[in-house]
Amino acid sequence: MSKARLGEEFWKKTDKVNAELFVLTYGSIVAQLCKEYDDYAQVNKELDNMGYNIGVRLIEDFLARTNIGRCKDFCETAEVIAKIGFKLFLNITPTVTNFSPDNKQFSLIFDENPLSDFVELPDDGRAQDELWYSNILCGVLKGALEMIQLQVEAHFVSDVLRGNDHTEMRVVLIKVIDDELPLSEI
Amino acid sequence: MSSGSSKISTYKKTSIFERNLNRIKGTEISQAAFSFLFGEIVRYTQKRVQGIYELEKRLNIQGYRVGQKLLELIRILQFIFSNVWKALFNKQADALEKSKENEDEYMIVDNEPMVNKYISVPKEMAYFDCAAFIAGIVEAIMDGSQFPSKVTAHSVPTQGFPNRTVILIKINESVLEREKYLK
């Protein structure tokens, strides 16, 4: 079965909640962080950190529900993230594109982003340049992938909220962590 | 918008009013995604408080903010634009716009207001618009939803729509102050 079909199948079996509740709740926490930190860079960092904490736990849920085996390479990982991971949790399928020649970097393009629906960045002259509103997603990817021995770096390079044409996240594989038990010993 | 420094104005800014209003209406996301997010919010908050009372209070504030958003200005405008128009006239209004000149003005456009359909206005009364009646309905709804406003109707005919009417909603200053505070 294709990854996209698999994603659909899993999505059907998922318990769901109203997307608006999710959007507003996320908005509320971002607003809270902006209030607590003067600096948007700090807000980005905290969102990333929150995402990391989520990712670390989310991967377990993901693996338990999908029962997907090990990906053969980073390209397949990218496809699973986009077509199954995002589908399963946020009901979206970002496009995977711009692989680097060594296949260690790719971009996720978000045509739709449920985190930022109905959002307008404050007109304070800084948020447009400094705040990555959906930064929590970068943290989620980092945390989740780290749990399956892939150390990655993820960051947004553009965001429609900032007036860019599209929302793009760049994911870079730093290294494969080799602290796994040999398969024969499991 | 008036407060834009030269820097901001270089951005191609699509206002939220240009996006589809019902984009996520009825859409869903996974319960797990919500639970993970919520769990993290609780953890984050917990680190910053002393005791359960304070934690609950902080969560209460977070929830309050969500509740307020549900009653937000844009939402009430949307509600009038679609639900109220549908209930009254059996169709959606034709456009919901934010005034470019004035921060506090919104416009609901109806190309063919029902109340104007069978009434022809004599030439010497060209500025008269029966849609003042609709403006009254809208004003009552705005007031009743805690968004006191002054609502007026203006005929702005176009080639195709001689009866085209703009319902101009001028929001009370107190509301804008409140909205600012809520941000």
Short mmCIF file of C-alpha atoms in Angstrom, two decimals:
data_model
loop_
_atom_site.label_atom_id
_atom_site.label_comp_id
_atom_site.label_asym_id
_atom_site.label_seq_id
_atom_site.Cartn_x
_atom_site.Cartn_y
_atom_site.Cartn_z
CA MET A 1 0.00 0.00 0.00
CA SER A 2 1.31 3.46 -0.80
CA LYS A 3 2.32 5.70 2.07
CA ALA A 4 -0.46 8.14 1.30
CA ARG A 5 -3.04 5.35 1.39
CA LEU A 6 -1.59 4.07 4.63
CA GLY A 7 -1.86 7.55 6.07
CA GLU A 8 -5.52 7.71 5.07
CA GLU A 9 -6.20 4.33 6.60
CA PHE A 10 -4.60 5.26 9.91
CA TRP A 11 -6.35 8.60 9.94
CA LYS A 12 -9.72 6.89 9.66
CA LYS A 13 -9.02 4.90 12.77
CA THR A 14 -7.90 7.91 14.79
CA ASP A 15 -9.88 9.60 17.55
CA LYS A 16 -10.45 13.16 16.52
CA VAL A 17 -11.17 16.56 18.00
CA ASN A 18 -12.33 19.83 16.54
CA ALA A 19 -9.41 21.54 14.80
CA GLU A 20 -10.49 24.93 16.06
CA LEU A 21 -10.00 23.90 19.64
CA PHE A 22 -6.49 22.86 18.75
CA VAL A 23 -5.72 26.05 16.86
CA LEU A 24 -6.98 28.24 19.66
CA THR A 25 -5.19 26.29 22.33
CA TYR A 26 -1.94 26.54 20.45
CA GLY A 27 -2.55 30.23 19.87
CA SER A 28 -3.10 30.67 23.55
CA ILE A 29 0.22 29.12 24.48
CA VAL A 30 2.12 31.14 21.88
CA ALA A 31 0.50 34.30 23.19
CA GLN A 32 1.44 33.29 26.70
CA LEU A 33 5.07 32.74 25.70
CA CYS A 34 5.21 36.07 23.91
CA LYS A 35 4.01 37.67 27.10
CA GLU A 36 6.53 35.89 29.26
CA TYR A 37 9.57 36.48 27.08
CA ASP A 38 10.48 39.85 25.66
CA ASP A 39 12.42 38.29 22.91
CA TYR A 40 10.88 36.35 20.02
CA ALA A 41 14.06 34.31 19.62
CA GLN A 42 13.43 33.09 23.13
CA VAL A 43 9.83 32.24 22.23
CA ASN A 44 11.03 30.23 19.23
CA LYS A 45 13.39 28.38 21.48
CA GLU A 46 10.76 27.60 24.06
CA LEU A 47 8.33 26.41 21.38
CA ASP A 48 11.04 24.22 19.94
CA ASN A 49 11.70 22.86 23.37
CA MET A 50 8.04 22.12 24.00
CA GLY A 51 7.89 20.40 20.65
CA TYR A 52 10.88 18.29 21.54
CA ASN A 53 9.20 17.11 24.71
CA ILE A 54 6.12 16.24 22.70
CA GLY A 55 8.07 14.49 19.96
CA VAL A 56 9.83 12.24 22.44
CA ARG A 57 6.47 10.92 23.61
CA LEU A 58 4.65 11.16 20.32
CA ILE A 59 6.94 8.75 18.51
CA GLU A 60 5.83 5.97 20.79
CA ASP A 61 2.20 6.61 20.01
CA PHE A 62 3.05 6.79 16.33
CA LEU A 63 4.93 3.51 16.24
CA ALA A 64 2.33 1.74 18.33
CA ARG A 65 -0.50 2.81 16.09
CA THR A 66 1.12 2.39 12.72
CA ASN A 67 3.38 -0.54 13.37
CA ILE A 68 5.75 0.76 10.74
CA GLY A 69 9.15 -0.83 10.52
CA ARG A 70 12.51 0.79 10.06
CA CYS A 71 12.90 3.05 7.06
CA LYS A 72 15.53 1.99 4.58
CA ASP A 73 16.93 5.49 4.12
CA PHE A 74 16.35 9.12 4.98
CA CYS A 75 14.22 9.62 1.85
CA GLU A 76 11.79 7.06 3.08
CA THR A 77 11.84 8.64 6.52
CA ALA A 78 10.86 11.94 4.94
CA GLU A 79 8.00 10.29 3.12
CA VAL A 80 6.74 8.56 6.24
CA ILE A 81 6.88 11.82 8.20
CA ALA A 82 4.92 13.73 5.59
CA LYS A 83 2.39 11.19 4.43
CA ILE A 84 1.79 9.22 7.59
CA GLY A 85 3.06 11.25 10.54
CA PHE A 86 1.51 14.57 9.67
CA LYS A 87 -1.58 12.92 8.29
CA LEU A 88 -2.12 10.90 11.41
CA PHE A 89 -1.77 13.75 13.88
CA LEU A 90 -2.72 16.92 12.06
CA ASN A 91 -4.64 15.61 9.07
CA ILE A 92 -2.32 17.33 6.63
CA THR A 93 0.22 16.09 4.14
CA PRO A 94 3.09 18.49 3.58
CA THR A 95 5.06 18.09 0.37
CA VAL A 96 8.55 16.65 0.58
CA THR A 97 10.95 18.39 -1.74
CA ASN A 98 14.41 19.88 -2.32
CA PHE A 99 16.49 16.90 -1.31
CA SER A 100 20.16 17.75 -1.09
CA PRO A 101 22.46 15.68 -3.37
CA ASP A 102 23.60 13.56 -0.43
CA ASN A 103 19.97 12.95 0.59
CA LYS A 104 20.62 14.26 4.07
CA GLN A 105 18.46 17.34 3.82
CA PHE A 106 14.95 17.93 2.64
CA SER A 107 12.20 20.50 2.88
CA LEU A 108 8.63 20.13 3.97
CA ILE A 109 6.28 22.56 2.27
CA PHE A 110 3.06 23.20 4.15
CA ASP A 111 0.21 24.23 1.91
CA GLU A 112 -2.04 24.19 4.89
CA ASN A 113 -0.98 24.50 8.47
CA PRO A 114 -3.62 23.90 11.07
CA LEU A 115 -1.49 25.53 13.73
CA SER A 116 -1.68 28.91 12.12
CA ASP A 117 -5.19 29.16 10.77
CA PHE A 118 -6.74 32.53 11.57
CA VAL A 119 -3.45 33.80 12.89
CA GLU A 120 -2.05 37.22 12.22
CA LEU A 121 1.35 38.09 13.58
CA PRO A 122 1.45 41.24 15.70
CA ASP A 123 2.28 44.36 13.77
CA ASP A 124 5.09 45.34 16.12
CA GLY A 125 7.83 45.41 13.50
CA ARG A 126 9.63 42.48 15.09
CA ALA A 127 7.36 39.46 14.99
CA GLN A 128 7.38 39.43 11.19
CA ASP A 129 11.15 39.05 11.22
CA GLU A 130 11.75 37.05 14.34
CA LEU A 131 8.90 34.81 15.35
CA TRP A 132 8.45 31.38 13.81
CA TYR A 133 4.90 30.81 14.85
CA SER A 134 4.77 27.08 14.20
CA ASN A 135 8.20 26.38 15.62
CA ILE A 136 6.82 23.71 17.91
CA LEU A 137 6.69 21.42 14.86
CA CYS A 138 10.47 21.58 14.45
CA GLY A 139 10.88 20.42 18.01
CA VAL A 140 8.41 17.60 17.51
CA LEU A 141 10.40 16.27 14.55
CA LYS A 142 13.67 16.50 16.43
CA GLY A 143 12.34 14.76 19.51
CA ALA A 144 10.54 12.04 17.62
CA LEU A 145 13.41 11.25 15.26
CA GLU A 146 15.96 11.27 18.03
CA MET A 147 14.06 8.44 19.66
CA ILE A 148 14.58 6.37 16.55
CA GLN A 149 18.30 7.12 16.42
CA LEU A 150 18.17 9.95 13.92
CA GLN A 151 19.65 13.18 15.13
CA VAL A 152 18.24 15.96 13.00
CA GLU A 153 18.13 19.70 12.92
CA ALA A 154 14.90 21.31 11.78
CA HIS A 155 14.00 24.94 11.25
CA PHE A 156 11.58 27.02 9.30
CA VAL A 157 12.95 28.99 6.37
CA SER A 158 9.73 30.72 5.37
CA ASP A 159 6.22 31.17 6.63
CA VAL A 160 3.12 32.57 4.96
CA LEU A 161 2.40 34.37 8.21
CA ARG A 162 5.51 36.42 7.55
CA GLY A 163 4.32 37.26 4.09
CA ASN A 164 6.36 34.55 2.35
CA ASP A 165 4.81 32.65 -0.53
CA HIS A 166 4.80 29.38 1.29
CA THR A 167 5.64 27.76 4.57
CA GLU A 168 8.77 25.67 4.41
CA MET A 169 10.65 23.69 7.01
CA ARG A 170 14.16 22.45 6.38
CA VAL A 171 15.16 19.16 7.96
CA VAL A 172 18.83 18.18 8.13
CA LEU A 173 20.15 14.80 9.16
CA ILE A 174 23.11 15.33 11.44
CA LYS A 175 23.94 11.77 12.27
CA VAL A 176 22.58 8.37 12.94
CA ILE A 177 22.98 7.66 16.62
CA ASP A 178 24.46 4.25 17.08
CA ASP A 179 23.60 3.28 20.60
CA GLU A 180 21.24 0.56 19.54
CA LEU A 181 21.43 -2.94 20.76
CA PRO A 182 22.54 -5.30 18.02
CA LEU A 183 19.44 -6.95 16.59
CA SER A 184 20.73 -10.36 17.58
CA GLU A 185 20.66 -9.44 21.24
CA ILE A 186 17.06 -8.25 21.39
CA MET B 1 -2.74 50.00 8.06
CA SER B 2 -1.54 53.15 9.63
CA SER B 3 1.04 51.92 12.10
CA GLY B 4 3.23 50.21 9.53
CA SER B 5 6.83 51.30 9.45
CA SER B 6 8.47 51.27 6.05
CA LYS B 7 9.84 47.85 6.84
CA ILE B 8 6.50 46.22 7.39
CA SER B 9 4.97 47.66 4.29
CA THR B 10 7.46 45.76 2.16
CA TYR B 11 5.81 42.50 3.17
CA LYS B 12 3.19 41.10 0.94
CA LYS B 13 0.57 40.82 3.59
CA THR B 14 -2.45 38.70 2.99
CA SER B 15 -4.85 39.68 5.65
CA ILE B 16 -6.85 36.97 7.34
CA PHE B 17 -9.91 38.55 5.82
CA GLU B 18 -8.77 37.40 2.42
CA ARG B 19 -8.73 33.79 3.44
CA ASN B 20 -11.64 31.47 3.30
CA LEU B 21 -13.74 31.94 6.39
CA ASN B 22 -14.85 28.39 6.75
CA ARG B 23 -11.52 26.84 6.05
CA ILE B 24 -11.26 24.80 9.19
CA LYS B 25 -14.88 24.80 10.16
CA GLY B 26 -15.80 21.22 10.83
CA THR B 27 -12.28 19.95 10.17
CA GLU B 28 -10.65 17.72 12.64
CA ILE B 29 -7.25 16.78 13.92
CA SER B 30 -6.23 13.84 16.00
CA GLN B 31 -7.10 13.74 19.65
CA ALA B 32 -3.56 12.60 20.35
CA ALA B 33 -2.14 15.79 18.85
CA PHE B 34 -4.34 17.84 21.13
CA SER B 35 -3.50 15.77 24.17
CA PHE B 36 0.22 16.02 23.53
CA LEU B 37 -0.02 19.75 23.14
CA PHE B 38 -2.17 20.15 26.18
CA GLY B 39 0.05 17.90 28.25
CA GLU B 40 3.01 20.03 27.32
CA ILE B 41 1.15 23.19 28.26
CA VAL B 42 0.43 21.74 31.68
CA ARG B 43 4.06 20.72 32.11
CA TYR B 44 5.31 24.11 30.99
CA THR B 45 2.95 25.89 33.31
CA GLN B 46 3.68 23.63 36.22
CA LYS B 47 7.35 24.54 36.09
CA ARG B 48 6.44 28.15 36.65
CA VAL B 49 4.05 27.97 39.54
CA GLN B 50 4.00 27.00 43.15
CA GLY B 51 1.19 24.73 44.13
CA ILE B 52 -1.93 23.40 42.56
CA TYR B 53 -4.01 26.47 43.17
CA GLU B 54 -1.73 28.62 41.09
CA LEU B 55 -1.47 25.97 38.40
CA GLU B 56 -5.21 25.75 38.07
CA LYS B 57 -5.46 29.48 38.01
CA ARG B 58 -2.94 29.73 35.19
CA LEU B 59 -4.71 27.04 33.19
CA ASN B 60 -7.94 28.84 33.82
CA ILE B 61 -6.43 31.98 32.30
CA GLN B 62 -5.27 30.01 29.27
CA GLY B 63 -8.70 28.55 28.78
CA TYR B 64 -10.29 31.91 29.28
CA ARG B 65 -8.28 33.20 26.38
CA VAL B 66 -9.59 30.43 24.14
CA GLY B 67 -13.11 31.21 25.26
CA GLN B 68 -12.66 34.85 24.45
CA LYS B 69 -11.40 34.00 21.01
CA LEU B 70 -14.52 32.03 20.36
CA LEU B 71 -16.36 35.26 20.93
CA GLU B 72 -13.94 37.22 18.86
CA LEU B 73 -14.71 40.12 16.66
CA ILE B 74 -13.94 38.35 13.43
CA ARG B 75 -16.01 35.41 14.48
CA ILE B 76 -19.05 37.50 15.22
CA LEU B 77 -18.62 39.22 11.87
CA GLN B 78 -18.38 35.84 10.21
CA PHE B 79 -21.46 34.75 12.05
CA ILE B 80 -23.43 37.70 10.73
CA PHE B 81 -21.95 37.33 7.27
CA SER B 82 -22.98 33.72 6.90
CA ASN B 83 -25.41 32.44 9.54
CA VAL B 84 -27.50 35.55 10.04
CA TRP B 85 -27.69 36.32 6.34
CA LYS B 86 -28.65 32.74 5.61
CA ALA B 87 -31.30 32.67 8.27
CA LEU B 88 -32.78 35.97 7.15
CA PHE B 89 -32.26 36.04 3.41
CA ASN B 90 -31.51 32.47 2.56
CA LYS B 91 -28.08 33.26 1.18
CA GLN B 92 -24.70 34.38 2.38
CA ALA B 93 -23.73 38.00 2.09
CA ASP B 94 -21.41 38.65 -0.84
CA ALA B 95 -18.32 39.95 0.90
CA LEU B 96 -16.88 40.70 4.28
CA GLU B 97 -14.14 43.28 4.17
CA LYS B 98 -12.03 45.32 6.46
CA SER B 99 -11.77 48.99 5.70
CA LYS B 100 -8.37 50.00 4.38
CA GLU B 101 -8.65 53.55 5.64
CA ASN B 102 -10.04 53.03 9.09
CA GLU B 103 -8.89 50.49 11.59
CA ASP B 104 -12.29 50.30 13.22
CA GLU B 105 -14.48 49.72 10.17
CA TYR B 106 -15.71 46.54 8.60
CA MET B 107 -18.02 46.10 5.69
CA ILE B 108 -20.52 43.48 4.75
CA VAL B 109 -21.47 43.72 1.11
CA ASP B 110 -24.74 42.50 -0.31
CA ASN B 111 -25.04 42.77 -4.07
CA GLU B 112 -28.77 42.50 -4.01
CA PRO B 113 -30.31 43.12 -0.61
CA MET B 114 -33.72 41.57 -0.38
CA VAL B 115 -35.23 44.66 1.17
CA ASN B 116 -34.29 46.72 -1.87
CA LYS B 117 -35.70 44.34 -4.37
CA TYR B 118 -39.21 45.61 -4.81
CA ILE B 119 -38.67 49.18 -3.80
CA SER B 120 -37.46 51.76 -6.22
CA VAL B 121 -36.03 54.87 -4.72
CA PRO B 122 -36.96 58.15 -6.36
CA LYS B 123 -34.11 60.13 -7.81
CA GLU B 124 -34.28 62.96 -5.30
CA MET B 125 -33.78 60.43 -2.55
CA ALA B 126 -30.78 58.80 -4.17
CA TYR B 127 -28.93 58.50 -0.93
CA PHE B 128 -31.70 56.73 0.86
CA ASP B 129 -31.20 53.03 1.36
CA CYS B 130 -33.79 50.66 2.75
CA ALA B 131 -30.95 48.50 3.93
CA ALA B 132 -30.78 50.82 6.91
CA PHE B 133 -33.20 48.28 8.28
CA ILE B 134 -30.65 45.51 7.86
CA ALA B 135 -28.05 47.76 9.40
CA GLY B 136 -30.29 47.95 12.45
CA ILE B 137 -30.46 44.17 12.66
CA VAL B 138 -26.69 43.94 12.43
CA GLU B 139 -26.20 46.63 15.02
CA ALA B 140 -28.43 44.80 17.47
CA ILE B 141 -26.50 41.59 16.99
CA MET B 142 -23.18 43.36 17.45
CA ASP B 143 -24.40 45.11 20.57
CA GLY B 144 -25.93 41.96 21.95
CA SER B 145 -22.65 40.09 21.49
CA GLN B 146 -20.73 42.69 23.47
CA PHE B 147 -19.28 44.39 20.40
CA PRO B 148 -21.09 47.73 20.51
CA SER B 149 -20.92 49.36 17.09
CA LYS B 150 -22.56 51.92 14.88
CA VAL B 151 -23.91 50.25 11.77
CA THR B 152 -25.03 52.09 8.66
CA ALA B 153 -26.06 51.11 5.15
CA HIS B 154 -24.78 52.74 1.99
CA SER B 155 -25.73 52.08 -1.58
CA VAL B 156 -22.70 51.58 -3.70
CA PRO B 157 -24.13 50.54 -7.06
CA THR B 158 -21.98 48.85 -9.64
CA GLN B 159 -22.72 48.13 -13.27
CA GLY B 160 -24.05 44.66 -12.66
CA PHE B 161 -25.65 45.33 -9.31
CA PRO B 162 -27.61 48.57 -9.12
CA ASN B 163 -28.82 47.72 -5.64
CA ARG B 164 -25.47 46.79 -4.22
CA THR B 165 -25.29 47.84 -0.60
CA VAL B 166 -22.49 48.09 1.86
CA ILE B 167 -23.31 47.62 5.51
CA LEU B 168 -20.68 49.64 7.30
CA ILE B 169 -19.87 48.51 10.80
CA LYS B 170 -17.99 51.05 12.85
CA ILE B 171 -16.79 49.44 15.98
CA ASN B 172 -16.87 51.24 19.25
CA GLU B 173 -13.51 52.37 20.51
CA SER B 174 -13.93 50.43 23.73
CA VAL B 175 -14.04 47.19 21.76
CA LEU B 176 -10.80 47.93 19.94
CA GLU B 177 -9.12 48.69 23.22
CA ARG B 178 -10.37 45.44 24.61
CA GLU B 179 -9.18 43.50 21.56
CA LYS B 180 -5.78 45.09 21.87
CA TYR B 181 -5.61 44.10 25.49
CA LEU B 182 -6.56 40.53 24.65
CA LYS B 183 -3.73 40.17 22.18
#
